[in-house]
Coordinates of C-alpha atoms in Angstrom, one line a residue:
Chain A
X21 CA 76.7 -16.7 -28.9
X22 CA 76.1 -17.5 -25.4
X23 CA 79.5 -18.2 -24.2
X24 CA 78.3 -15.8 -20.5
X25 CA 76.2 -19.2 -20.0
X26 CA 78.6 -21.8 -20.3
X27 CA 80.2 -23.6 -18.0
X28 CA 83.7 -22.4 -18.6
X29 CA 82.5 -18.2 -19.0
X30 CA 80.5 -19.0 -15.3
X31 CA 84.4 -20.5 -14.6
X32 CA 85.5 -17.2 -15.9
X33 CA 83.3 -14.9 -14.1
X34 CA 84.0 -16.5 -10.6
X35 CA 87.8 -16.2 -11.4
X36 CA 87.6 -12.3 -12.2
X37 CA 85.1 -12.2 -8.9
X38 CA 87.7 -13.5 -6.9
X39 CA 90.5 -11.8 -7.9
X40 CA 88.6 -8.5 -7.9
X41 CA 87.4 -9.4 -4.6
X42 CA 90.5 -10.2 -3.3
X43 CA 91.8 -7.0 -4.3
X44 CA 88.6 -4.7 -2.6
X45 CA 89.3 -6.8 0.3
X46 CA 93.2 -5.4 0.2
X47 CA 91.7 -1.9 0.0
X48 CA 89.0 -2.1 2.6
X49 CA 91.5 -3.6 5.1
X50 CA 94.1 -0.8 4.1
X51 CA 91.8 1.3 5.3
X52 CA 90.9 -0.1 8.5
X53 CA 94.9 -0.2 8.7
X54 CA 94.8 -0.5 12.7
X55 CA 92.1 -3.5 12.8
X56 CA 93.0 -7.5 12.2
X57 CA 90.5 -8.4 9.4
X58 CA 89.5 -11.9 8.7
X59 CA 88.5 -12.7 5.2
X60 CA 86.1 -15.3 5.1
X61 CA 86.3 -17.2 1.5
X62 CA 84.4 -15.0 -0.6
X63 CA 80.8 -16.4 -2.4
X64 CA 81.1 -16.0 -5.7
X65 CA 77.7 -16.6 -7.6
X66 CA 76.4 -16.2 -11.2
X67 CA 72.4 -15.3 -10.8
X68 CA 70.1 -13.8 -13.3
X69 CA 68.9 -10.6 -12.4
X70 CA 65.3 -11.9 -11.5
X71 CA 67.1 -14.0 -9.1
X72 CA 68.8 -11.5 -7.3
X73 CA 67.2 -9.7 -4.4
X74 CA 66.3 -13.3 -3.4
X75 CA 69.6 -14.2 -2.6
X76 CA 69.9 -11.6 0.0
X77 CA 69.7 -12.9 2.8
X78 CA 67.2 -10.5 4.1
X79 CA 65.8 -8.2 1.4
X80 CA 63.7 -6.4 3.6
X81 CA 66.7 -5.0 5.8
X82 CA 67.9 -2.1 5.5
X83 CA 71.3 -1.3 3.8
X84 CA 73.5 1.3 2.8
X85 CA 74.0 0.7 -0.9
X86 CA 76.9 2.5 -3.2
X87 CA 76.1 2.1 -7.0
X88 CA 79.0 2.7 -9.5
X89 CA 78.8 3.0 -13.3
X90 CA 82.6 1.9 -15.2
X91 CA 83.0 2.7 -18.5
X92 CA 85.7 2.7 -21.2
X93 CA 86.8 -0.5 -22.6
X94 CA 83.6 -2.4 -21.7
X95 CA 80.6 -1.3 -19.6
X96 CA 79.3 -2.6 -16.1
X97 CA 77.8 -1.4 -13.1
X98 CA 79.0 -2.3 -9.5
X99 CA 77.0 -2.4 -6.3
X100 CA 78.0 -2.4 -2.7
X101 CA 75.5 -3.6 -0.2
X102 CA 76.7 -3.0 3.6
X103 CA 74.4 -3.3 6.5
X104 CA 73.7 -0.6 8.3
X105 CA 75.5 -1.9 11.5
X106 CA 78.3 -2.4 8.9
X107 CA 78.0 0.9 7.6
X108 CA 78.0 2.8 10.9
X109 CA 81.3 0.6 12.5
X110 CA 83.6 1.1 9.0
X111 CA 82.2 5.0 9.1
X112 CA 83.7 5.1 12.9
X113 CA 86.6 2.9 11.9
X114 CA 87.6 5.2 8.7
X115 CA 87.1 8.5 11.0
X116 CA 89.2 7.5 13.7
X117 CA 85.7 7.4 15.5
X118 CA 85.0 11.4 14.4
X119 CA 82.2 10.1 12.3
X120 CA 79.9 7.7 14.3
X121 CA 76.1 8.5 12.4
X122 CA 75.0 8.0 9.0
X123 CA 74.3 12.2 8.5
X124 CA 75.7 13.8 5.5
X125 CA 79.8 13.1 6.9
X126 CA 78.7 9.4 7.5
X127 CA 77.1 9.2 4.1
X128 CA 80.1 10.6 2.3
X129 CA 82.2 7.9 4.5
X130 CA 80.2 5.5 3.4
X131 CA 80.8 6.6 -0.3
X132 CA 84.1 6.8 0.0
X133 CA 84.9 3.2 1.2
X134 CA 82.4 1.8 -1.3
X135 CA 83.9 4.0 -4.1
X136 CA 87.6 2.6 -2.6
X137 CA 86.6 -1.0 -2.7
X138 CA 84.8 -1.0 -6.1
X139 CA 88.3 0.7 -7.5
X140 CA 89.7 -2.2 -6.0
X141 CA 87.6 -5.0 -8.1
X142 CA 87.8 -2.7 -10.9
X143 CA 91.1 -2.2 -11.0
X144 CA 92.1 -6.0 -10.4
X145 CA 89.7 -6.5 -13.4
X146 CA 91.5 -4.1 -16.0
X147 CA 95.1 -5.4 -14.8
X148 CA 93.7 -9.1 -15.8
X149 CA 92.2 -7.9 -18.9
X150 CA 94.6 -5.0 -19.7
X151 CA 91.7 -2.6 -20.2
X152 CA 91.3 0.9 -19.3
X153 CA 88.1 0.8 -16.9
X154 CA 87.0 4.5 -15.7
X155 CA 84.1 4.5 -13.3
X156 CA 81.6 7.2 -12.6
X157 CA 81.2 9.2 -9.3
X158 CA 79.7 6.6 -7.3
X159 CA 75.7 7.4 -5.7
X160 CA 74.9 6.5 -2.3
X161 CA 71.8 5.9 -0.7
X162 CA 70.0 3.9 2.9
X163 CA 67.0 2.0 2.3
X164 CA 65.5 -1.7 2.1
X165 CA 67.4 -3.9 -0.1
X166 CA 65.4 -4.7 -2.1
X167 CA 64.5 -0.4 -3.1
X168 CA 67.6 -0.2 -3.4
X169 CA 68.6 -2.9 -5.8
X170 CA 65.1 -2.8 -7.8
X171 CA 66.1 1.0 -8.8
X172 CA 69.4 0.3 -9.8
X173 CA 68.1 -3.0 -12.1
X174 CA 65.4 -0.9 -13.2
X175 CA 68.4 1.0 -15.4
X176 CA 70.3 -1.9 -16.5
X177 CA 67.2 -4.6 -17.1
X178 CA 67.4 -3.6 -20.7
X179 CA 71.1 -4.9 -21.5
X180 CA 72.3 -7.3 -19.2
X181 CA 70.7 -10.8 -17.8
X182 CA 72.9 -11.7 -15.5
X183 CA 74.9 -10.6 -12.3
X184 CA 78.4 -11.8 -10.5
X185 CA 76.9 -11.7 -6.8
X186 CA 79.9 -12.4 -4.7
X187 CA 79.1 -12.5 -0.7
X188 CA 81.8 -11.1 1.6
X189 CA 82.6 -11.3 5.1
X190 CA 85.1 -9.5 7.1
X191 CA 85.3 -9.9 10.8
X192 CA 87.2 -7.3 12.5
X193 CA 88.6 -7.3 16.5
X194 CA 85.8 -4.4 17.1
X195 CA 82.7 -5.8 15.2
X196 CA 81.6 -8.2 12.4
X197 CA 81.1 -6.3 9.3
X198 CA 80.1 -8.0 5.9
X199 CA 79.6 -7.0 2.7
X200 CA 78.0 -7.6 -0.8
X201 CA 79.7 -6.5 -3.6
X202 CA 78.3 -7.5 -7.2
X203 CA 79.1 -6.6 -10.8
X204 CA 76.9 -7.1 -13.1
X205 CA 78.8 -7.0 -16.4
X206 CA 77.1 -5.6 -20.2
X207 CA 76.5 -8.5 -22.4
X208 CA 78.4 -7.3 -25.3
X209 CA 81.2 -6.9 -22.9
X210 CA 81.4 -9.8 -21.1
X211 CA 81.8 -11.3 -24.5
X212 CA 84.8 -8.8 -25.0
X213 CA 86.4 -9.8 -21.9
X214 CA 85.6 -13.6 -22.8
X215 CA 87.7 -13.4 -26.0
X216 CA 90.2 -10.9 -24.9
X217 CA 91.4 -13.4 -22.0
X218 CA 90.9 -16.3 -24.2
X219 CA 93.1 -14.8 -26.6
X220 CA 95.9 -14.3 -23.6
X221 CA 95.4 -17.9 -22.9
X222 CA 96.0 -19.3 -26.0
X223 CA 98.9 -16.5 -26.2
X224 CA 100.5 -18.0 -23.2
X225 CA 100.5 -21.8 -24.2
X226 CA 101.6 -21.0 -27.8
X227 CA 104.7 -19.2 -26.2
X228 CA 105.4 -21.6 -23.2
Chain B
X26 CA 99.9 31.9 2.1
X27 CA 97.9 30.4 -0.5
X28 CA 98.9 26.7 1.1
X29 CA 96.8 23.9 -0.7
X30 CA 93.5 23.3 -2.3
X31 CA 91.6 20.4 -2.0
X32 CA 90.1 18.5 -5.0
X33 CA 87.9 15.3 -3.9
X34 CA 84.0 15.1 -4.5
X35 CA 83.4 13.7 -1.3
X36 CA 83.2 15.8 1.9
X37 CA 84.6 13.1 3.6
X38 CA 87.7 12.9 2.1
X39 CA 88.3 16.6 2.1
X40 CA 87.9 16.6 5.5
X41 CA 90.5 13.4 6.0
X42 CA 93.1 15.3 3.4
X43 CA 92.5 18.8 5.1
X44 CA 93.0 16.9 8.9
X45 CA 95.9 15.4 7.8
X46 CA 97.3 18.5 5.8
X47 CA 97.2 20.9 8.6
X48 CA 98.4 18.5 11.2
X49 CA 100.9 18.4 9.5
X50 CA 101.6 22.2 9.7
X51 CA 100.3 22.8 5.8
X52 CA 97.9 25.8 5.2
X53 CA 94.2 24.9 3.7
X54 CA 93.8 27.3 0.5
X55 CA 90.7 26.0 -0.1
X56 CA 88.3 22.8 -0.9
X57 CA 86.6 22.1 -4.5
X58 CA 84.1 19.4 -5.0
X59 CA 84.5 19.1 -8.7
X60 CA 86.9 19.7 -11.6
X61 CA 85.4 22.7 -12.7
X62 CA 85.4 24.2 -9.0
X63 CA 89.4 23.0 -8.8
X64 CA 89.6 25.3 -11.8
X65 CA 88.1 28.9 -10.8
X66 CA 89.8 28.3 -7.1
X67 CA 93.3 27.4 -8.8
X68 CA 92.3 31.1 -10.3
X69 CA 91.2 32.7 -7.7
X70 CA 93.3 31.2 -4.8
X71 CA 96.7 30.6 -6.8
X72 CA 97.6 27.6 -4.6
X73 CA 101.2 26.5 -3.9
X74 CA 99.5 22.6 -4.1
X75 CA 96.7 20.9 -5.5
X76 CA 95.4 17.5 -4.6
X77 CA 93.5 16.4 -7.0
X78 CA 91.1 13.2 -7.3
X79 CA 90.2 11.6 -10.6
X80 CA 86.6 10.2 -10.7
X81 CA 84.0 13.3 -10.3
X82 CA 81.0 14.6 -11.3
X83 CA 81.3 17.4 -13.9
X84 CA 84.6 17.5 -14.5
X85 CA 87.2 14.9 -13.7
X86 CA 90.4 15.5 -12.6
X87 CA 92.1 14.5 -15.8
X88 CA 90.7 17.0 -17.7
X89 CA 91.0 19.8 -14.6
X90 CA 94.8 18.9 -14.5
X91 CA 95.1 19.6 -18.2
X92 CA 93.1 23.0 -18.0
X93 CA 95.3 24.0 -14.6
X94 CA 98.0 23.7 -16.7
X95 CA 97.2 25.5 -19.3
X96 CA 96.3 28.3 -16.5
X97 CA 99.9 28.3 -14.8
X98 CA 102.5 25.7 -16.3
X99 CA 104.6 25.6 -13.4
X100 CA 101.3 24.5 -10.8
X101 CA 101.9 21.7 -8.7
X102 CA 99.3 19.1 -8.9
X103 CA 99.3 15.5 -6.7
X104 CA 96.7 13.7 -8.0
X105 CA 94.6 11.4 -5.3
X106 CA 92.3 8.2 -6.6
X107 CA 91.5 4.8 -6.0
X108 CA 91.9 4.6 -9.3
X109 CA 95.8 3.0 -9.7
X110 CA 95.1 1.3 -13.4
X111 CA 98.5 2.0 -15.5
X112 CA 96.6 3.8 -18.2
X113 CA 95.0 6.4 -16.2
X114 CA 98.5 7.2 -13.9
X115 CA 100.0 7.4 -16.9
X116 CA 97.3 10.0 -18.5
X117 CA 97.7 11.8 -15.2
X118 CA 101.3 12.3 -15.5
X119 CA 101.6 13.1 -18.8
X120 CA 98.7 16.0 -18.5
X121 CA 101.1 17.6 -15.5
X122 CA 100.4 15.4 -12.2
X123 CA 104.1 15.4 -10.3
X124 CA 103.1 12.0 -8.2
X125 CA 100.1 9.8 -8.4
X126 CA 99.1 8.8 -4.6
X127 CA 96.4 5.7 -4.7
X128 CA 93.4 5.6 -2.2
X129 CA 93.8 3.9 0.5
X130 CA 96.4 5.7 1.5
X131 CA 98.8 6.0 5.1
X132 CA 98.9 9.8 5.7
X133 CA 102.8 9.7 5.5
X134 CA 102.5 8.9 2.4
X135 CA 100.2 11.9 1.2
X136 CA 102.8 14.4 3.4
X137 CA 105.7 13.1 1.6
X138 CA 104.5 13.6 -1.8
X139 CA 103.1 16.7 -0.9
X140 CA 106.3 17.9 0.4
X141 CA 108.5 16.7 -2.2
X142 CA 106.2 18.2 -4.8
X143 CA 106.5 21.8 -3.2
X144 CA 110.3 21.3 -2.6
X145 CA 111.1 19.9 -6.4

């Protein structure tokens, strides 16, 4: 069954990407409660794996990259790429400007927004889908794109094809900062979450 | 006075919860990384409070507020996560969590349930 390739699960995917999105958004702009943020419209892509260091725009920069295992109902990984510029201005931003370098405090900033705005899409997800989704303590790490992405589809080549890449971009009064945030979902349960939301559809016509 | 212990596996946050905390005039009992640590501090320390967070290494909160519990009944336990899905507030609660604060969070917000949890 290859309902993750059609053109209405691709419909599906963008519409979970944006609503999680929109919700991470929420979160990381909670916590940069005194800034404005602009949202710009959020890029939501479905690539193949293969295909994804290429659309960064510049794989050879260096980024600070949180990686986040969910489990329960259904399995994915999440990944947040922020630049380091990006990195450095939420860690100052979070801090209330106690925390200005990426050393072991920065890192752990770093971490903690990244684990804050993947709860955000993750959470969004399991209130659409009514699934329990329980992540795993998030890892952190500063290196080139593409190191960072190659080790972390190095573990999941084996079980899933393709990734929701979705691009976003905040602008705040201090500094730009911009994000990438992507899930890349388990086959077997993207075809879960296909049926289960299928199911509600069907559930909500029948009724109305 | 015991004051409060700490429960989050990121320094970062302990350091935000503990700022907060003892602005606040609250003492700092002390500051675990993981479930497990949560546990032998609760023992050692006996803290009026505990925050705890959900998602860690080792040992998640879940399973530390359950064990806690079974330590000292009466232990007050706030649990703090980004992690505000129905189902897991819910599991919180019902293993002995009085309040469920969700990250981000405004710091009035972590006071007051910390104060109505010692006052109730």
């Amino acid at each position: 069954m290859n309902c993750y390739l059609s053109e209405s699960g691709v419909d599906l995917l963008r519409e979970i990407g944006n609503i999680g999105i929109g919700n991470a958004v929420s979160s990381l702009s909670q916590l940069l409660n005194d800034q404005r943020i602009n949202i710009r419209m959020p890029e939501v892509t479905v690539v193949s794996l293969g295909e994804l260091p290429d659309q960064m725009e510049s794989p050879e920069k260096v980024v600070a990259g949180i990686y986040v295992e969910v489990g329960g109902s259904i399995d994915l990984h999440m990944i947040f790429l922020l630049p380091l510029e990006s990195a450095r201005s939420i860690t100052a931003s979070v801090s209330g400007g106690l925390v200005r370098e990426l050393d072991e405090m920065g890192l752990s900033a770093v971490m903690e927004v990244g684990n804050i705005v993947t709860a955000g899409y993750i959470n969004a997800f399991a209130g659409l889908t009514g699934f329990k989704l329980i992540p795993k303590p998030p890892a952190v790490a500063v290196d080139l794109t593409e190191a960072i992405l190659g080790s972390i589809l190095a573990e999941v080549q084996a079980a899933e094809d393709f990734v929701i890449l979705i691009k976003t971009g905040f602008e705040t009064g201090e500094s730009d900062i911009e994000g990438f945030l992507c899930m890349i979902p388990a086959r077997d349960s993207f075809e879960i979450v296909y049926k289960k939301l299928l199911e509600g559809a069907s559930d909500e016509s029948g009724a109305g | 006075m015991p004051g409060i212990l700490i429960t989050d596996d990121t320094a970062f946050m302990r350091m935000t919860l503990k700022n907060i905390l003892t602005k606040n005039g609250f003492d700092i009992a002390g500051e675990a990384a993981d479930g497990n640590e949560a546990i032998e501090m609760y023992k050692s320390t006996r803290p009026d409070l505990v925050t705890m967070d959900i998602t860690m290494p080792n040992l998640d909160g879940i399973t530390a507020i359950k064990e806690i519990m079974k330590v000292d009944p009466s232990a007050r336990i706030i649990v703090c996560s980004a992690m505000g899905q129905k189902a897991l507030v819910i599991d919180a609660l019902n293993a002995g969590a009085r309040d469920f604060v969700v990250k981000p969070f405004q710091p009035d917000r972590i006071v007051d349930a910390v104060k109505k949890a010692l006052t109730a």
